[in-house]
Coordinates of C-alpha atoms in Angstrom, one line a residue:
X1 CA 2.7 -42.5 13.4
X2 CA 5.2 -45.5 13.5
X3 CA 5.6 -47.9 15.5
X4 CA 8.4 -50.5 14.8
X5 CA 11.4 -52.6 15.7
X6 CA 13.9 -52.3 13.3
X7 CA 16.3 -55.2 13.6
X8 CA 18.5 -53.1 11.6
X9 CA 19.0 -50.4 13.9
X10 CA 21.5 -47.6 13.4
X11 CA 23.3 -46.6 16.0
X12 CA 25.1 -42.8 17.3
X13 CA 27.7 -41.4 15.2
X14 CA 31.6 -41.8 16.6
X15 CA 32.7 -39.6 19.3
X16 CA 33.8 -36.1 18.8
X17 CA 35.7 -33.8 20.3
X18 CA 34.4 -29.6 19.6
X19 CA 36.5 -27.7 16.7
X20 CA 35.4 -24.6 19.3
X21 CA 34.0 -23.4 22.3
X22 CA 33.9 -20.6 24.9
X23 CA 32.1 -18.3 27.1
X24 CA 29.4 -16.0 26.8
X25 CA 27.8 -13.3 29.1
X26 CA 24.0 -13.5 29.1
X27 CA 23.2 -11.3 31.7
X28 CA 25.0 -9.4 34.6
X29 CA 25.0 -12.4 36.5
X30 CA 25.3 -15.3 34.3
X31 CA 27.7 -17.0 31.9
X32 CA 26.8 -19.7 29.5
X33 CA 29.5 -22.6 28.5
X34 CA 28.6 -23.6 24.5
X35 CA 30.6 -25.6 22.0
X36 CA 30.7 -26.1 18.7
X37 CA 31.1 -29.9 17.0
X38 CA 31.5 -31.1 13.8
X39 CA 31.6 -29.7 10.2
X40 CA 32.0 -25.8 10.3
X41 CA 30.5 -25.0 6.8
X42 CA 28.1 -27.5 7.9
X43 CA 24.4 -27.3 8.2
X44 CA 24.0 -25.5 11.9
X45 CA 21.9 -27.6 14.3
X46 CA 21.5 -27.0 17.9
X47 CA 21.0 -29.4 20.3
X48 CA 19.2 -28.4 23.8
X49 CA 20.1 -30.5 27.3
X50 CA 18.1 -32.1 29.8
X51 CA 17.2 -31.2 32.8
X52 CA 16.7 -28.3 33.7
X53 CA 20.2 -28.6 35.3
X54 CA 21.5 -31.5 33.2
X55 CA 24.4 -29.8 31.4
X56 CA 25.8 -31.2 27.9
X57 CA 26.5 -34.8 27.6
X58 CA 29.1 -36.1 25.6
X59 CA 26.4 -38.4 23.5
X60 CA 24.1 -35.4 22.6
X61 CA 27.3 -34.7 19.6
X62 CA 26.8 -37.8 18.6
X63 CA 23.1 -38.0 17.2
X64 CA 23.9 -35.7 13.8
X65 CA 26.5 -36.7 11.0
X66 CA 29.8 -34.9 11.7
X67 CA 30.7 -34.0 8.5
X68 CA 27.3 -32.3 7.0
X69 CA 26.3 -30.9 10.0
X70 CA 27.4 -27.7 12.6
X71 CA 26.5 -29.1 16.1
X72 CA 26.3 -26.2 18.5
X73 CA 25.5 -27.0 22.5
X74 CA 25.6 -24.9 25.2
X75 CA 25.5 -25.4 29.3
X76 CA 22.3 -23.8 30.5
X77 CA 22.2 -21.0 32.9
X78 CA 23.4 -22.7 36.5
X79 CA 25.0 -26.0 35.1
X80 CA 28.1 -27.9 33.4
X81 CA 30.6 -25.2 33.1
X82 CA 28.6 -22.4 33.1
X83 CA 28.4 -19.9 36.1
X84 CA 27.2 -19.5 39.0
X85 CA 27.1 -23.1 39.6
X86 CA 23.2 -23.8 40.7
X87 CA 22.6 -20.2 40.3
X88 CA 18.1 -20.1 40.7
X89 CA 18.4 -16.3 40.1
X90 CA 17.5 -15.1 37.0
X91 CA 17.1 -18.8 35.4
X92 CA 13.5 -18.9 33.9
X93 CA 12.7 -21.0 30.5
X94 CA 12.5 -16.8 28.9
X95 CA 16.0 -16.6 30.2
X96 CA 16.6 -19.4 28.6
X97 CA 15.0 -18.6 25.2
X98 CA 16.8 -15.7 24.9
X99 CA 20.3 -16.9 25.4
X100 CA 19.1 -18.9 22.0
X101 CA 19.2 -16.3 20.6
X102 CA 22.0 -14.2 22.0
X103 CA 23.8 -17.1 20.8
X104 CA 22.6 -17.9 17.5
X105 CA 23.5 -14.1 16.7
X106 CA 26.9 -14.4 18.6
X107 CA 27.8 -17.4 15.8
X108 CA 26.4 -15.3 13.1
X109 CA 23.7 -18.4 12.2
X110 CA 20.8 -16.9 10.3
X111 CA 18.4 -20.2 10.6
X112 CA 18.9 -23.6 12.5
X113 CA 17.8 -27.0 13.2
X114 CA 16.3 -27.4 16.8
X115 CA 16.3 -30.5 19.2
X116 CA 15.8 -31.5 22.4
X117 CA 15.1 -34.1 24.7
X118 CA 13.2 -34.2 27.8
X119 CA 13.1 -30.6 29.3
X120 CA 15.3 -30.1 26.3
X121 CA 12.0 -30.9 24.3
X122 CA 10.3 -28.1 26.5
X123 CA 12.8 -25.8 25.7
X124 CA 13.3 -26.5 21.9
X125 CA 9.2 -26.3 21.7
X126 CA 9.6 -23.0 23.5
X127 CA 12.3 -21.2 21.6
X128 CA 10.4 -22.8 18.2
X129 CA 6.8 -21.1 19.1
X130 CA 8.2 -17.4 20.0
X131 CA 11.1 -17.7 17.2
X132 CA 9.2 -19.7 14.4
X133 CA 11.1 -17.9 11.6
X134 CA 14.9 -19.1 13.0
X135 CA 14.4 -22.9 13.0
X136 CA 14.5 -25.0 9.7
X137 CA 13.1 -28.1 11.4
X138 CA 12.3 -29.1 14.8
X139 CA 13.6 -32.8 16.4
X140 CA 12.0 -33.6 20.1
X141 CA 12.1 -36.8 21.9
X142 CA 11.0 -37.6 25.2
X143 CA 8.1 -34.7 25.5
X144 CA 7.7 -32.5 28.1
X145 CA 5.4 -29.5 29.1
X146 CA 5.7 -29.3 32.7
X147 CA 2.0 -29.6 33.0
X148 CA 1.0 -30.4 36.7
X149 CA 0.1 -33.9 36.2
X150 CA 3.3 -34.5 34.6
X151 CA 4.9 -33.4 37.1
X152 CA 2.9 -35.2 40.0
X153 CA 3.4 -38.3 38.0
X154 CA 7.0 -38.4 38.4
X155 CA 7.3 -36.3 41.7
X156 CA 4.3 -37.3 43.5
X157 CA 2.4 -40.5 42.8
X158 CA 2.3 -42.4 39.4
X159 CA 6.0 -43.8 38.6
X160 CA 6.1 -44.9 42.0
X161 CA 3.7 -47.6 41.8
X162 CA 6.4 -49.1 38.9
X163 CA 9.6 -48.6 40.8
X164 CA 8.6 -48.6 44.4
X165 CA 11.8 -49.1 46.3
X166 CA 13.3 -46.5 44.3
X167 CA 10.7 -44.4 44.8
X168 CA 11.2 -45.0 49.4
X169 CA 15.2 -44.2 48.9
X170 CA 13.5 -40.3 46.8
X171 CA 10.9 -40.1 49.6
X172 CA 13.7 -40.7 53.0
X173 CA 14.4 -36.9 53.1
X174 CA 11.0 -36.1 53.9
X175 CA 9.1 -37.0 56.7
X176 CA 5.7 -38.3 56.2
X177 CA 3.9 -34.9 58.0
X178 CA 5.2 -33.5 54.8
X179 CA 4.9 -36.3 51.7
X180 CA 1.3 -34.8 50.6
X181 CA 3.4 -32.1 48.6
X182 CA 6.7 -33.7 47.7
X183 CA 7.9 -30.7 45.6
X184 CA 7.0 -28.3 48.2
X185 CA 9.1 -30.3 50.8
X186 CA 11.9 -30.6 48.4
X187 CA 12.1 -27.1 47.2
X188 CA 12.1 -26.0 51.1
X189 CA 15.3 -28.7 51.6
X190 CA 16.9 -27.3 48.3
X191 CA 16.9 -23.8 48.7
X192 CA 17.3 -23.7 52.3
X193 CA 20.0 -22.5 54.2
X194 CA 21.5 -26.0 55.6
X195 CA 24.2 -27.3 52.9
X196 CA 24.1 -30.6 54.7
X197 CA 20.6 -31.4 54.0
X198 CA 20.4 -29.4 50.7
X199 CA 23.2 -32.1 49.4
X200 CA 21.1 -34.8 51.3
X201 CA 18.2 -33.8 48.9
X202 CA 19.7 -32.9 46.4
X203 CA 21.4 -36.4 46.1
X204 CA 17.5 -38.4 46.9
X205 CA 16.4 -36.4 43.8
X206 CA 18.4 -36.8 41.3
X207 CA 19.1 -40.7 42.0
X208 CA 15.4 -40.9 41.8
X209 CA 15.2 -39.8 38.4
X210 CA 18.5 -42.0 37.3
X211 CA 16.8 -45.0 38.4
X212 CA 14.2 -44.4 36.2
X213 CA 15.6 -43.2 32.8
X214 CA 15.8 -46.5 30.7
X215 CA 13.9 -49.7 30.2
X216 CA 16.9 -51.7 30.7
X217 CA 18.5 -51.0 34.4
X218 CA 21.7 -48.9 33.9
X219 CA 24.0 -49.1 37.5
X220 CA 26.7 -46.7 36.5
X221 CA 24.1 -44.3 35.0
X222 CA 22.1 -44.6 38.2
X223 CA 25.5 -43.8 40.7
X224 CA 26.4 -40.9 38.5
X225 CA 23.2 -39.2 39.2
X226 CA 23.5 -39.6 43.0
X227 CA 27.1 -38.0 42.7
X228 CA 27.4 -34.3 44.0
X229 CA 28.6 -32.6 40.8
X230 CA 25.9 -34.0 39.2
X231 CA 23.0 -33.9 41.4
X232 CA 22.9 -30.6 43.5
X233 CA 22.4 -28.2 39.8
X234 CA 19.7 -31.0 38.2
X235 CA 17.8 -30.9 41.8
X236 CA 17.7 -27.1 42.8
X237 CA 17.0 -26.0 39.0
X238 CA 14.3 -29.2 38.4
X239 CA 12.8 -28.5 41.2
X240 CA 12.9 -24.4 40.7
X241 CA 11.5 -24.6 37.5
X242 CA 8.5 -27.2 38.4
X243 CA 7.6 -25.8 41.3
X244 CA 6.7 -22.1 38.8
X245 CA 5.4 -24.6 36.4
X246 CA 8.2 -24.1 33.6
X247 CA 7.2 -20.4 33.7
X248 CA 4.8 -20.8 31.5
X249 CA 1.8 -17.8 31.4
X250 CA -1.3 -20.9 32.4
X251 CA -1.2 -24.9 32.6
X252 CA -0.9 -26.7 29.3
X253 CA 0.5 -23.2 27.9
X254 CA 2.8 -25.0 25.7
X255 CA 1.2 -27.6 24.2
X256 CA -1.9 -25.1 23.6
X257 CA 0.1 -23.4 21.5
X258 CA 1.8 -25.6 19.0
X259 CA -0.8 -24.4 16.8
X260 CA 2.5 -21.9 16.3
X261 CA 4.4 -25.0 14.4
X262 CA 2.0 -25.3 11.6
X263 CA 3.9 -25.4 8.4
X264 CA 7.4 -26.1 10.4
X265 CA 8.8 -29.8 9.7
X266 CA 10.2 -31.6 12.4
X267 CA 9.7 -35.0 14.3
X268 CA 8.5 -36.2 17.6
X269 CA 10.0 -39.2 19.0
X270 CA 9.0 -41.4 22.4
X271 CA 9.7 -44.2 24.1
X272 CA 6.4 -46.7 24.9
X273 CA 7.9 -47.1 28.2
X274 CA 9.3 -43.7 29.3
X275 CA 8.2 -43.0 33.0
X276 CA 9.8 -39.9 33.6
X277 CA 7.9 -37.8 30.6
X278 CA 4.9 -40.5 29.7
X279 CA 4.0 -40.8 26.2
X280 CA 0.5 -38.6 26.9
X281 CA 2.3 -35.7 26.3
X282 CA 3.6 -36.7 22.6
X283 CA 0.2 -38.1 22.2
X284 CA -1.2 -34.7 22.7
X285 CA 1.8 -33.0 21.2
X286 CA 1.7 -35.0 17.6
X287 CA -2.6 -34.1 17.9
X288 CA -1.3 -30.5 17.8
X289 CA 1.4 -30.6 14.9
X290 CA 0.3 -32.8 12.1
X291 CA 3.6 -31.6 9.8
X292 CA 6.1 -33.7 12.5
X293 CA 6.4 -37.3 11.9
X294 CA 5.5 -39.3 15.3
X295 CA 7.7 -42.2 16.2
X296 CA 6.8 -44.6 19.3
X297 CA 10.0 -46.4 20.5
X298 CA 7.9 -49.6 21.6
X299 CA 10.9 -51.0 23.5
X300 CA 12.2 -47.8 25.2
X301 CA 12.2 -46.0 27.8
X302 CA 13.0 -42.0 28.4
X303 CA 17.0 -41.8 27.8
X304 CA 18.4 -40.4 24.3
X305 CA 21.3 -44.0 24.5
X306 CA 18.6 -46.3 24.4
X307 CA 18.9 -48.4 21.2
X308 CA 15.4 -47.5 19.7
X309 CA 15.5 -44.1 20.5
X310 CA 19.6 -43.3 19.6
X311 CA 18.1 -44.8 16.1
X312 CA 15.4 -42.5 15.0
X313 CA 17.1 -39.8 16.3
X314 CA 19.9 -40.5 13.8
X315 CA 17.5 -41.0 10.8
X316 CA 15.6 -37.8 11.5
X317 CA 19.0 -35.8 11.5
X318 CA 19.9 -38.1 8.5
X319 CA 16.6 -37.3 6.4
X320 CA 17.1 -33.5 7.4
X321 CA 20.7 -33.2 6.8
X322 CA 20.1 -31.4 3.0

């Protein structure tokens, strides 16, 4: 475990534009967005979204060096540019696992490094458990395993006691008959018939969870999430997946079985100060999987831009890049 400030911190790579992308059908209903960055004959790396609902971001290309590396990313059922738009149906983390896979075969990739941030943690772990034999290392930040008390943390009582009048502006859509279940309440307003109040929600949500991403407040960051495009897919499949508890078999499923990474290399990075996945959850994660390196960002928060935690991201793509 480390835990240091390095005053000569590296920052992302430059940003890139895809050599490729395009569309692939997943199911009957759904249609996945992915793209492909950086050095073709490169070493293939795969790099998993937030969310769920979060869609690529321009900055998740940036964490791996362009020319030794193949960066693949791909919009997750319901968001960015893949269709339907918001689509709950047929969207479960298994779904999700296997479009890993249909795509990994659909590029012809044998092996490949996995990482993920936040839910894209969950979903990197996820994929790395049931398909141990595809993924050369494993690279997670931000840990998450939708267990309940995660989840009420952020959703229910916990972060609010740190960012209280962001936390009233979350809880106006709800009256206070209903506040002793917040994700109940939401997912009624979310998936409910009335398109007024589902964008009304949908909108309370997700600027809830923008207000709360970095140590260092972040205005434009915290608009964008309020901002329809944005906010209506993150809400509805957030709060779809949390409410079935990530889809997971029991509880804690996840974490109680990382035994399932033994052997694999990989590293676990966290932010001291992240309040929307608390550092617990690495805690118990890192307990679990002795062969990953554990970093602690002590000045950071939960987003993948922050200073501390853009810099160990690059060096554990650096050290893995052979």
């Amino acid at each position: 475990m480390t835990e240091t400030v390095d005053t000569t911190r590296r920052g992302l790579y430059p940003v890139i534009e895809p050599f490729d992308s395009g569309f692939l059908q997943v199911s009957p209903l759904h249609r996945i967005y992915y793209e492909q960055c950086g050095n073709p004959d490169g070493k293939p790396a795969l790099v998993l979204h937030g969310g769920p609902g979060g869609g690529i971001s321009p900055f998740l290309r940036r964490g791996h060096d362009p020319e030794r590396y193949r960066i693949i990313l791909f919009d997750q059922r319901g968001c960015g540019q893949s269709t339907p738009y918001a689509e709950l149906a047929d969207n479960t983390t298994w779904d999700l696992v296997a479009d890993i896979e249909t795509l990994r075969q659909h590029l012809g990739i044998e092996r490949w490094q996995v990482v993920g941030g936040s839910w894209g943690s969950t979903l990197a772990l996820a994929y790395a458990i049931t398909h141990r034999l595809r993924v050369t290392e494993l690279i997670v930040r931000g840990i998450f395993a939708v267990r309940t008390a995660e989840v009420r943390w952020f959703y229910q009582s916990g972060a609010s006691f740190l960012y209280p009048d962001a936390f009233d502006r979350y809880l106006a859509p709800i009256p206070e008959t209903e506040r002793d279940d917040l994700l109940a309440a939401y997912y009624q307003r979310l998936t409910g018939g009335d398109a007024a109040g589902q964008l009304e929600a949908a909108k309370a949500w997700s600027a809830w969870e923008g207000a709360a991403l970095s140590l260092i407040p972040d205005p434009e960051r915290e608009a964008s999430f309020a901002e329809e495009e944005t906010a209506v897919a993150l809400a509805r499949l957030e709060c779809h997946y949390f409410v079935n508890g990530g889809f997971f078999v029991h509880d804690g499923w996840l974490l109680d079985q990382a035994s399932g990474l033994e052997g694999l290399p990989g590293e676990i990075i966290q932010g001291r100060y992240d309040l929307v996945t608390p550092m617990q959850t690495a805690h118990d994660l890192a307990k679990r999987w002795p062969d990953a390196t554990f970093t602690i960002v002590p000045d950071a928060g939960h987003s993948g831009v922050e200073p501390g935690i853009a810099d160990a991201m690059v060096r554990a793509t650096d050290r893995f890049a052979s």
